[in-house]
């Protein structure tokens, strides 16, 4: 009988086939941790199991339970924090299963890395389809709180192509809640139909109520006052709205990436020492993701140095904002001690230089990984620039880059990117190729 514990202890993840192993269990083994392994299981290697049958049965049952948990999507569960986070306060009582988790990790073969530097990619862009990206993890806690408070609708706010607003609109509909989105846009188009580009298409398809505000009004009034104003209107109409802040970034939302650190710890442990990350790199747009990652890495076993590349505002703003979030959890730690924040906003939030867009194209061509231009694209660009300018700081280190999603944001950049993707042409077919009407079926 195969023991999963012994399976993980093998340096090559190799095992001997046994007639007592069902196809179901073999598939489960192979799929448990494929994304950090470059090899398929080697059936010619020896692996011996010293655990008693009762222990093996317990492990088999545990795996069956994990398999059944795949059907828990959209269910509400009681939440138990990682042991190292048990002193934080308040601790959420429940969580909604909204993401396709755990998201995989794999080696990212970026070109021109410093000597002996390895970069791995945490694919939070694969956390779902309409719900894809880092916002899903925060929404698992925020939507559970909204339901617990008896809300019948959700209010949130962001830019015209906000990934968070799109994810919130979908999550709300999954849970049979209405969604109201306040979207910031240019004063030139604030009185016009916003169209169906990118995130807007999904939001409007799922029936979100979209309300536009100009950047100038947003700057004068602020997100808190705008959402509170809409909340008061809805309350007067007899509704029970629940407000989620920009990016889902409050102390409750921070738990999304505290929990993500536990997930990464488990993935690292499954490598039995083959992988240990020295650094975590991620984009910073509203602050909640870096607060959870840095606090979790600090408190837990990971102890990786977190580097955040800010795509809006300044590092000082985010140090203060992250401090407020972790103070809200009574963490008793200084944000400057747990995260390194660098400026990567370039021309401004959601505005790209031609060099940044060219970088996104080159990385996709070189590695097959498509970065979004607003968040992960700028963060990866900033990381590679820092590696080129300060290679000694990165040499020999294992880096985990968190891909926070946002692919739909690329559709808002098609005009700027069209000159970068001209690899097409009319197919020429030789006259000698046989032709016969009706031979080419079109279905």
Tab-separated table of C-alpha atoms in Angstrom:
chain	number	residue	atom	x	y	z
A	1	UNK	CA	0.000	0.000	0.000
A	2	UNK	CA	1.315	3.480	-0.893
A	3	UNK	CA	1.901	5.995	1.875
A	4	UNK	CA	1.561	9.637	0.840
A	5	UNK	CA	3.936	10.705	3.589
A	6	UNK	CA	6.669	8.489	2.158
A	7	UNK	CA	5.778	9.718	-1.324
A	8	UNK	CA	6.538	13.293	-0.312
A	9	UNK	CA	9.777	12.267	1.393
A	10	UNK	CA	11.198	10.906	-1.859
A	11	UNK	CA	13.567	13.438	-3.474
A	12	UNK	CA	12.322	12.595	-6.974
A	13	UNK	CA	8.645	12.130	-6.059
A	14	UNK	CA	9.062	8.575	-7.351
A	15	UNK	CA	7.061	5.538	-6.393
A	16	UNK	CA	6.515	1.858	-7.131
A	17	UNK	CA	3.198	0.886	-8.663
A	18	UNK	CA	1.270	-1.487	-6.448
A	19	UNK	CA	-1.873	-3.506	-7.137
A	20	UNK	CA	-3.378	-2.029	-3.967
A	21	UNK	CA	-3.299	1.517	-5.387
A	22	UNK	CA	-6.469	2.497	-7.193
A	23	UNK	CA	-6.375	4.650	-10.312
A	24	UNK	CA	-8.255	7.275	-8.328
A	25	UNK	CA	-5.523	7.470	-5.692
A	26	UNK	CA	-2.716	7.437	-8.243
A	27	UNK	CA	-4.213	10.410	-10.054
A	28	UNK	CA	-4.613	12.184	-6.741
A	29	UNK	CA	-0.925	11.696	-5.989
A	30	UNK	CA	0.210	12.975	-9.354
A	31	UNK	CA	-1.976	16.071	-9.159
A	32	UNK	CA	-1.112	16.993	-5.579
A	33	UNK	CA	1.978	19.016	-6.393
A	34	UNK	CA	2.758	18.983	-10.121
A	35	UNK	CA	3.594	22.647	-10.535
A	36	UNK	CA	6.984	22.722	-8.795
A	37	UNK	CA	8.103	19.436	-10.355
A	38	UNK	CA	9.809	19.221	-13.729
A	39	UNK	CA	9.559	15.432	-13.822
A	40	UNK	CA	6.750	12.915	-13.973
A	41	UNK	CA	6.740	10.204	-11.303
A	42	UNK	CA	9.456	7.631	-11.960
A	43	UNK	CA	7.972	4.162	-11.638
A	44	UNK	CA	11.382	2.462	-11.857
A	45	UNK	CA	12.724	3.963	-8.631
A	46	UNK	CA	12.306	2.282	-5.274
A	47	UNK	CA	10.275	3.715	-2.458
A	48	UNK	CA	9.613	1.780	0.705
A	49	UNK	CA	6.941	2.521	3.269
A	50	UNK	CA	7.487	1.931	6.973
A	51	UNK	CA	4.193	3.339	8.238
A	52	UNK	CA	1.624	0.923	9.692
A	53	UNK	CA	-1.539	0.249	7.657
A	54	UNK	CA	-3.720	2.236	10.084
A	55	UNK	CA	-1.629	5.361	9.449
A	56	UNK	CA	-1.810	4.840	5.715
A	57	UNK	CA	-5.579	4.422	5.904
A	58	UNK	CA	-5.810	7.723	7.785
A	59	UNK	CA	-3.799	9.454	5.083
A	60	UNK	CA	-5.944	7.902	2.345
A	61	UNK	CA	-9.095	9.114	4.092
A	62	UNK	CA	-7.621	12.588	4.419
A	63	UNK	CA	-6.968	12.706	0.681
A	64	UNK	CA	-10.523	11.556	-0.035
A	65	UNK	CA	-11.821	14.367	2.170
A	66	UNK	CA	-9.673	16.870	0.268
A	67	UNK	CA	-11.097	15.547	-2.981
A	68	UNK	CA	-14.656	15.978	-1.702
A	69	UNK	CA	-13.824	19.568	-0.728
A	70	UNK	CA	-13.647	20.364	-4.440
A	71	UNK	CA	-17.448	20.444	-4.340
A	72	UNK	CA	-17.521	23.092	-1.620
A	73	UNK	CA	-17.399	25.993	-4.105
A	74	UNK	CA	-19.702	28.857	-3.004
A	75	UNK	CA	-20.244	27.267	0.385
A	76	UNK	CA	-19.870	29.103	3.686
A	77	UNK	CA	-17.548	27.563	6.275
A	78	UNK	CA	-16.372	28.283	9.787
A	79	UNK	CA	-12.880	29.780	9.669
A	80	UNK	CA	-9.900	28.667	11.722
A	81	UNK	CA	-6.750	30.794	11.291
A	82	UNK	CA	-3.203	29.465	11.022
A	83	UNK	CA	-1.775	28.800	14.482
A	84	UNK	CA	0.772	31.576	14.059
A	85	UNK	CA	-2.043	34.076	13.377
A	86	UNK	CA	-4.217	33.029	16.307
A	87	UNK	CA	-3.235	36.062	18.405
A	88	UNK	CA	-4.471	38.534	15.807
A	89	UNK	CA	-7.759	40.224	16.623
A	90	UNK	CA	-10.441	40.214	15.374
A	91	UNK	CA	-10.390	36.781	13.726
A	92	UNK	CA	-13.087	36.177	11.083
A	93	UNK	CA	-15.711	33.627	12.042
A	94	UNK	CA	-16.620	32.460	8.529
A	95	UNK	CA	-15.380	32.376	4.961
A	96	UNK	CA	-17.096	31.848	1.599
A	97	UNK	CA	-15.383	29.539	-0.876
A	98	UNK	CA	-15.126	31.727	-3.988
A	99	UNK	CA	-11.699	30.989	-5.447
A	100	UNK	CA	-10.266	27.969	-7.220
A	101	UNK	CA	-7.605	27.362	-4.604
A	102	UNK	CA	-4.814	26.520	-4.095
A	103	UNK	CA	-3.417	28.311	-7.125
A	104	UNK	CA	-0.358	26.675	-8.690
A	105	UNK	CA	3.273	27.689	-8.407
A	106	UNK	CA	5.772	27.035	-11.185
A	107	UNK	CA	9.217	28.146	-12.226
A	108	UNK	CA	9.198	31.280	-14.370
A	109	UNK	CA	11.998	31.212	-16.910
A	110	UNK	CA	12.555	34.945	-17.158
A	111	UNK	CA	15.481	36.082	-19.308
A	112	UNK	CA	18.539	37.988	-18.038
A	113	UNK	CA	18.250	37.115	-14.361
A	114	UNK	CA	21.185	37.729	-11.983
A	115	UNK	CA	23.580	34.828	-11.397
A	116	UNK	CA	21.895	31.790	-9.800
A	117	UNK	CA	18.645	33.698	-9.236
A	118	UNK	CA	15.454	31.677	-9.645
A	119	UNK	CA	11.997	33.188	-10.030
A	120	UNK	CA	8.790	31.245	-9.406
A	121	UNK	CA	5.266	32.368	-10.207
A	122	UNK	CA	2.245	32.068	-7.914
A	123	UNK	CA	-0.670	31.975	-10.343
A	124	UNK	CA	-3.397	33.915	-8.571
A	125	UNK	CA	-4.484	34.956	-12.051
A	126	UNK	CA	-5.878	31.398	-12.208
A	127	UNK	CA	-8.084	31.731	-9.117
A	128	UNK	CA	-11.186	31.654	-11.320
A	129	UNK	CA	-12.523	33.122	-14.546
A	130	UNK	CA	-14.808	36.108	-13.965
A	131	UNK	CA	-13.473	36.155	-10.380
A	132	UNK	CA	-9.813	35.753	-11.309
A	133	UNK	CA	-7.050	37.584	-9.481
A	134	UNK	CA	-6.028	38.545	-5.979
A	135	UNK	CA	-9.360	40.195	-5.132
A	136	UNK	CA	-11.024	36.792	-4.804
A	137	UNK	CA	-9.101	35.972	-1.629
A	138	UNK	CA	-10.249	39.178	0.085
A	139	UNK	CA	-13.828	38.718	-1.086
A	140	UNK	CA	-14.015	35.281	0.528
A	141	UNK	CA	-13.934	37.021	3.911
A	142	UNK	CA	-15.761	40.218	2.979
A	143	UNK	CA	-18.741	38.494	1.358
A	144	UNK	CA	-19.097	36.161	4.337
A	145	UNK	CA	-19.308	39.224	6.562
A	146	UNK	CA	-21.860	40.854	4.255
A	147	UNK	CA	-24.115	37.785	4.381
A	148	UNK	CA	-23.697	37.522	8.163
A	149	UNK	CA	-24.913	41.117	8.509
A	150	UNK	CA	-28.002	40.401	6.416
A	151	UNK	CA	-27.015	42.552	3.436
A	152	UNK	CA	-29.093	42.390	0.287
A	153	UNK	CA	-26.719	44.427	-1.871
A	154	UNK	CA	-23.027	45.335	-2.122
A	155	UNK	CA	-21.453	48.739	-2.791
A	156	UNK	CA	-17.860	49.163	-3.881
A	157	UNK	CA	-15.755	51.661	-5.808
A	158	UNK	CA	-12.741	51.822	-8.124
A	159	UNK	CA	-11.367	52.863	-11.495
A	160	UNK	CA	-13.261	52.378	-14.732
A	161	UNK	CA	-11.367	49.096	-15.347
A	162	UNK	CA	-11.245	47.985	-11.716
A	163	UNK	CA	-10.556	44.250	-11.394
A	164	UNK	CA	-11.866	44.423	-7.847
A	165	UNK	CA	-15.197	45.895	-8.958
A	166	UNK	CA	-15.604	43.200	-11.601
A	167	UNK	CA	-14.815	40.432	-9.118
A	168	UNK	CA	-17.183	41.939	-6.550
A	169	UNK	CA	-20.012	42.171	-9.090
A	170	UNK	CA	-19.631	38.480	-9.963
A	171	UNK	CA	-19.276	37.336	-6.336
A	172	UNK	CA	-22.392	39.290	-5.369
A	173	UNK	CA	-24.448	37.628	-8.080
A	174	UNK	CA	-23.127	34.200	-7.115
A	175	UNK	CA	-24.580	34.875	-3.653
A	176	UNK	CA	-27.837	36.377	-4.960
A	177	UNK	CA	-26.958	39.945	-3.942
A	178	UNK	CA	-27.334	43.083	-6.022
A	179	UNK	CA	-24.179	45.081	-6.722
A	180	UNK	CA	-23.638	48.829	-7.063
A	181	UNK	CA	-20.365	50.011	-8.577
A	182	UNK	CA	-19.033	53.573	-8.449
A	183	UNK	CA	-16.463	53.817	-11.244
A	184	UNK	CA	-13.969	56.643	-11.662
A	185	UNK	CA	-13.405	57.899	-15.210
A	186	UNK	CA	-12.417	60.972	-17.231
A	187	UNK	CA	-14.655	64.034	-17.071
A	188	UNK	CA	-14.712	63.994	-20.879
A	189	UNK	CA	-16.671	60.735	-20.952
A	190	UNK	CA	-18.365	60.685	-17.534
A	191	UNK	CA	-21.767	61.510	-19.075
A	192	UNK	CA	-21.467	58.890	-21.832
A	193	UNK	CA	-22.122	55.160	-22.008
A	194	UNK	CA	-18.889	53.605	-20.647
A	195	UNK	CA	-18.930	50.815	-23.223
A	196	UNK	CA	-18.223	47.112	-22.896
A	197	UNK	CA	-14.447	46.944	-22.880
A	198	UNK	CA	-12.669	44.545	-20.535
A	199	UNK	CA	-14.022	44.453	-16.984
A	200	UNK	CA	-17.013	46.593	-17.947
A	201	UNK	CA	-18.339	43.820	-20.176
A	202	UNK	CA	-18.449	41.329	-17.303
A	203	UNK	CA	-19.897	43.856	-14.831
A	204	UNK	CA	-22.695	44.833	-17.147
A	205	UNK	CA	-23.413	41.261	-18.222
A	206	UNK	CA	-24.010	40.220	-14.610
A	207	UNK	CA	-26.321	43.187	-14.074
A	208	UNK	CA	-24.245	45.418	-11.810
A	209	UNK	CA	-25.596	48.942	-11.350
A	210	UNK	CA	-22.790	51.143	-12.717
A	211	UNK	CA	-22.539	54.754	-11.579
A	212	UNK	CA	-19.817	56.986	-13.041
A	213	UNK	CA	-17.887	59.710	-11.265
A	214	UNK	CA	-15.204	61.973	-12.723
A	215	UNK	CA	-11.630	61.792	-11.456
A	216	UNK	CA	-11.925	65.425	-10.406
A	217	UNK	CA	-15.039	64.795	-8.285
A	218	UNK	CA	-13.435	61.664	-6.855
A	219	UNK	CA	-10.383	63.677	-5.810
A	220	UNK	CA	-12.560	66.289	-4.075
A	221	UNK	CA	-15.007	63.929	-2.344
A	222	UNK	CA	-13.061	60.706	-1.761
A	223	UNK	CA	-14.085	57.072	-1.926
A	224	UNK	CA	-15.422	56.871	1.644
A	225	UNK	CA	-17.807	59.788	1.242
A	226	UNK	CA	-18.960	58.586	-2.158
A	227	UNK	CA	-19.795	55.067	-0.966
A	228	UNK	CA	-21.442	56.403	2.208
A	229	UNK	CA	-23.605	58.766	0.132
A	230	UNK	CA	-24.816	55.884	-2.032
A	231	UNK	CA	-25.346	53.748	1.072
A	232	UNK	CA	-27.618	56.402	2.624
A	233	UNK	CA	-29.682	56.577	-0.565
A	234	UNK	CA	-30.145	52.831	-0.655
A	235	UNK	CA	-31.046	52.642	3.047
A	236	UNK	CA	-33.796	55.202	2.441
A	237	UNK	CA	-35.127	52.901	-0.275
A	238	UNK	CA	-35.363	50.083	2.255
A	239	UNK	CA	-32.230	48.255	1.118
A	240	UNK	CA	-29.520	46.735	3.336
A	241	UNK	CA	-26.239	47.668	1.663
A	242	UNK	CA	-22.779	46.447	2.656
A	243	UNK	CA	-19.847	48.677	1.674
A	244	UNK	CA	-16.540	47.184	0.509
A	245	UNK	CA	-13.678	49.710	0.268
A	246	UNK	CA	-11.372	50.274	-2.705
A	247	UNK	CA	-9.671	47.003	-3.606
A	248	UNK	CA	-11.341	45.208	-0.702
A	249	UNK	CA	-8.472	46.552	1.375
A	250	UNK	CA	-9.437	46.755	5.024
A	251	UNK	CA	-8.340	44.718	8.029
A	252	UNK	CA	-10.909	41.998	7.281
A	253	UNK	CA	-9.845	41.763	3.645
A	254	UNK	CA	-6.217	41.456	4.800
A	255	UNK	CA	-7.049	37.929	5.985
A	256	UNK	CA	-7.247	36.861	2.344
A	257	UNK	CA	-3.489	37.040	1.962
A	258	UNK	CA	-2.716	35.942	5.490
A	259	UNK	CA	-4.510	32.776	4.437
A	260	UNK	CA	-2.580	32.773	1.130
A	261	UNK	CA	0.657	32.593	3.114
A	262	UNK	CA	-0.622	29.430	4.814
A	263	UNK	CA	-1.332	28.039	1.331
A	264	UNK	CA	2.205	28.868	0.155
A	265	UNK	CA	3.672	27.318	3.312
A	266	UNK	CA	1.843	24.070	2.563
A	267	UNK	CA	3.063	24.098	-1.031
A	268	UNK	CA	6.639	24.695	0.114
A	269	UNK	CA	6.408	21.944	2.729
A	270	UNK	CA	5.295	19.508	0.040
A	271	UNK	CA	8.689	19.958	-1.670
A	272	UNK	CA	10.418	18.523	1.440
A	273	UNK	CA	13.115	21.154	1.438
A	274	UNK	CA	13.706	21.446	-2.304
A	275	UNK	CA	12.252	24.946	-2.408
A	276	UNK	CA	12.558	27.766	0.092
A	277	UNK	CA	11.649	31.259	-0.992
A	278	UNK	CA	13.893	34.144	0.040
A	279	UNK	CA	11.698	36.878	-1.434
A	280	UNK	CA	8.091	37.552	-2.402
A	281	UNK	CA	7.392	40.188	-5.071
A	282	UNK	CA	3.944	41.623	-5.761
A	283	UNK	CA	2.185	44.681	-7.153
A	284	UNK	CA	0.583	47.136	-4.732
A	285	UNK	CA	-2.529	49.043	-5.762
A	286	UNK	CA	-4.700	49.388	-2.664
A	287	UNK	CA	-2.552	47.894	0.109
A	288	UNK	CA	-4.536	44.910	1.401
A	289	UNK	CA	-2.628	42.249	-0.506
A	290	UNK	CA	0.799	43.412	0.672
A	291	UNK	CA	-0.477	43.818	4.237
A	292	UNK	CA	-1.608	40.176	4.334
A	293	UNK	CA	1.470	38.800	2.574
A	294	UNK	CA	3.981	40.704	4.677
A	295	UNK	CA	2.234	40.073	7.990
A	296	UNK	CA	1.739	36.380	7.198
A	297	UNK	CA	5.315	35.883	6.070
A	298	UNK	CA	6.549	37.676	9.200
A	299	UNK	CA	4.405	35.683	11.627
A	300	UNK	CA	4.519	32.298	9.902
A	301	UNK	CA	7.279	29.910	8.903
A	302	UNK	CA	7.921	31.380	5.452
A	303	UNK	CA	10.040	34.362	6.611
A	304	UNK	CA	10.442	35.578	3.040
A	305	UNK	CA	11.232	39.250	2.440
A	306	UNK	CA	8.237	40.958	0.802
A	307	UNK	CA	8.880	43.509	-1.964
A	308	UNK	CA	5.903	45.590	-3.090
A	309	UNK	CA	5.908	47.679	-6.252
A	310	UNK	CA	3.387	50.496	-5.886
A	311	UNK	CA	1.440	51.244	-9.087
A	312	UNK	CA	-0.237	54.335	-7.629
A	313	UNK	CA	0.441	56.780	-4.804
A	314	UNK	CA	3.824	56.786	-3.058
A	315	UNK	CA	5.648	54.306	-0.800
A	316	UNK	CA	5.132	56.526	2.272
A	317	UNK	CA	1.383	56.475	1.706
A	318	UNK	CA	1.351	52.686	1.542
A	319	UNK	CA	3.612	52.236	4.582
A	320	UNK	CA	1.087	54.278	6.551
A	321	UNK	CA	-1.917	52.510	5.026
A	322	UNK	CA	-0.486	49.041	5.690
A	323	UNK	CA	0.277	50.153	9.235
A	324	UNK	CA	-3.381	51.047	9.745
A	325	UNK	CA	-4.481	47.632	8.444
A	326	UNK	CA	-2.128	45.619	10.650
A	327	UNK	CA	-2.890	47.858	13.636
A	328	UNK	CA	-6.538	46.980	13.011
A	329	UNK	CA	-5.547	43.372	13.655
A	330	UNK	CA	-3.516	44.280	16.751
A	331	UNK	CA	-0.405	42.765	15.161
A	332	UNK	CA	2.061	44.933	17.092
A	333	UNK	CA	4.560	45.263	14.246
A	334	UNK	CA	5.948	48.179	12.214
A	335	UNK	CA	5.118	48.055	8.494
A	336	UNK	CA	8.657	49.236	7.641
A	337	UNK	CA	10.015	46.053	9.255
A	338	UNK	CA	7.941	43.603	7.219
A	339	UNK	CA	7.717	44.998	3.687
A	340	UNK	CA	9.912	46.925	1.246
A	341	UNK	CA	7.798	49.232	-0.929
A	342	UNK	CA	9.165	50.741	-4.154
A	343	UNK	CA	7.606	53.190	-6.581
A	344	UNK	CA	6.531	51.619	-9.883
A	345	UNK	CA	3.647	53.870	-10.946
A	346	UNK	CA	5.543	55.380	-13.871
A	347	UNK	CA	3.290	57.880	-15.650
A	348	UNK	CA	0.449	57.172	-13.212
A	349	UNK	CA	-2.186	54.627	-12.267
A	350	UNK	CA	-3.346	52.582	-15.277
A	351	UNK	CA	-1.203	54.716	-17.608
A	352	UNK	CA	1.584	52.895	-19.424
A	353	UNK	CA	4.751	53.896	-21.215
A	354	UNK	CA	5.573	52.190	-24.497
A	355	UNK	CA	8.490	50.479	-22.715
A	356	UNK	CA	6.152	48.923	-20.120
A	357	UNK	CA	3.792	47.583	-22.776
A	358	UNK	CA	6.710	46.290	-24.814
A	359	UNK	CA	7.914	44.498	-21.674
A	360	UNK	CA	4.500	42.830	-21.222
A	361	UNK	CA	4.648	41.655	-24.852
A	362	UNK	CA	8.238	40.381	-24.546
A	363	UNK	CA	7.521	38.437	-21.348
A	364	UNK	CA	4.477	36.818	-22.941
A	365	UNK	CA	6.521	35.855	-26.009
A	366	UNK	CA	9.441	34.551	-23.947
A	367	UNK	CA	7.551	32.669	-21.232
A	368	UNK	CA	3.895	32.274	-22.250
A	369	UNK	CA	2.784	34.244	-19.188
A	370	UNK	CA	0.492	37.196	-19.924
A	371	UNK	CA	0.810	40.027	-17.416
A	372	UNK	CA	-1.747	42.763	-17.005
A	373	UNK	CA	-0.525	46.319	-17.754
A	374	UNK	CA	-1.845	47.968	-14.576
A	375	UNK	CA	-0.556	45.757	-11.743
A	376	UNK	CA	1.634	42.688	-12.330
A	377	UNK	CA	3.072	44.130	-15.542
A	378	UNK	CA	4.400	47.193	-13.736
A	379	UNK	CA	5.565	45.135	-10.754
A	380	UNK	CA	7.492	42.669	-12.925
A	381	UNK	CA	8.934	45.555	-14.931
A	382	UNK	CA	10.074	47.197	-11.683
A	383	UNK	CA	11.516	43.927	-10.383
A	384	UNK	CA	13.507	43.244	-13.553
A	385	UNK	CA	14.760	46.824	-13.627
A	386	UNK	CA	15.923	46.550	-10.012
A	387	UNK	CA	17.600	43.214	-10.746
A	388	UNK	CA	19.463	44.792	-13.660
A	389	UNK	CA	20.544	47.828	-11.641
A	390	UNK	CA	21.304	45.989	-8.373
A	391	UNK	CA	22.128	42.382	-9.344
A	392	UNK	CA	24.131	41.710	-6.172
A	393	UNK	CA	20.950	42.160	-4.101
A	394	UNK	CA	19.254	39.310	-5.964
A	395	UNK	CA	22.053	36.868	-6.828
A	396	UNK	CA	21.430	33.302	-5.697
A	397	UNK	CA	17.971	34.046	-4.302
A	398	UNK	CA	14.715	32.189	-4.882
A	399	UNK	CA	11.961	34.678	-5.622
A	400	UNK	CA	8.204	34.075	-5.617
A	401	UNK	CA	6.306	36.553	-7.798
A	402	UNK	CA	2.570	36.787	-7.116
A	403	UNK	CA	0.617	37.176	-10.364
A	404	UNK	CA	-2.450	39.087	-9.158
A	405	UNK	CA	-4.438	38.742	-12.380
A	406	UNK	CA	-6.141	41.548	-14.270
A	407	UNK	CA	-5.987	40.105	-17.783
A	408	UNK	CA	-9.205	41.889	-18.780
A	409	UNK	CA	-7.390	45.198	-18.299
A	410	UNK	CA	-5.330	44.403	-21.403
A	411	UNK	CA	-8.400	44.929	-23.565
A	412	UNK	CA	-8.326	48.604	-22.635
A	413	UNK	CA	-4.815	48.852	-24.107
A	414	UNK	CA	-5.377	47.264	-27.522
A	415	UNK	CA	-4.828	50.501	-29.442
A	416	UNK	CA	-1.480	51.075	-27.726
A	417	UNK	CA	-0.379	47.461	-28.177
A	418	UNK	CA	-1.446	46.904	-31.775
A	419	UNK	CA	1.955	47.928	-33.174
A	420	UNK	CA	3.656	45.360	-30.916
A	421	UNK	CA	1.747	42.344	-32.210
A	422	UNK	CA	1.969	42.511	-35.996
A	423	UNK	CA	2.920	38.846	-36.388
A	424	UNK	CA	0.232	37.903	-38.906
A	425	UNK	CA	-0.154	37.555	-42.658
A	426	UNK	CA	-2.363	36.187	-45.425
A	427	UNK	CA	-1.731	32.467	-45.863
A	428	UNK	CA	-0.416	31.634	-49.319
A	429	UNK	CA	-1.429	28.244	-50.687
A	430	UNK	CA	0.441	26.679	-53.602
A	431	UNK	CA	-1.548	26.184	-56.806
A	432	UNK	CA	-0.543	22.519	-56.712
A	433	UNK	CA	-2.627	21.905	-53.552
A	434	UNK	CA	-5.810	19.996	-54.628
A	435	UNK	CA	-9.054	21.944	-54.535
A	436	UNK	CA	-12.588	20.586	-54.401
A	437	UNK	CA	-15.730	22.446	-53.421
A	438	UNK	CA	-17.285	21.235	-50.175
A	439	UNK	CA	-14.238	19.351	-48.902
A	440	UNK	CA	-13.522	21.882	-46.186
A	441	UNK	CA	-16.193	21.460	-43.532
A	442	UNK	CA	-16.728	24.561	-41.416
A	443	UNK	CA	-18.081	22.863	-38.333
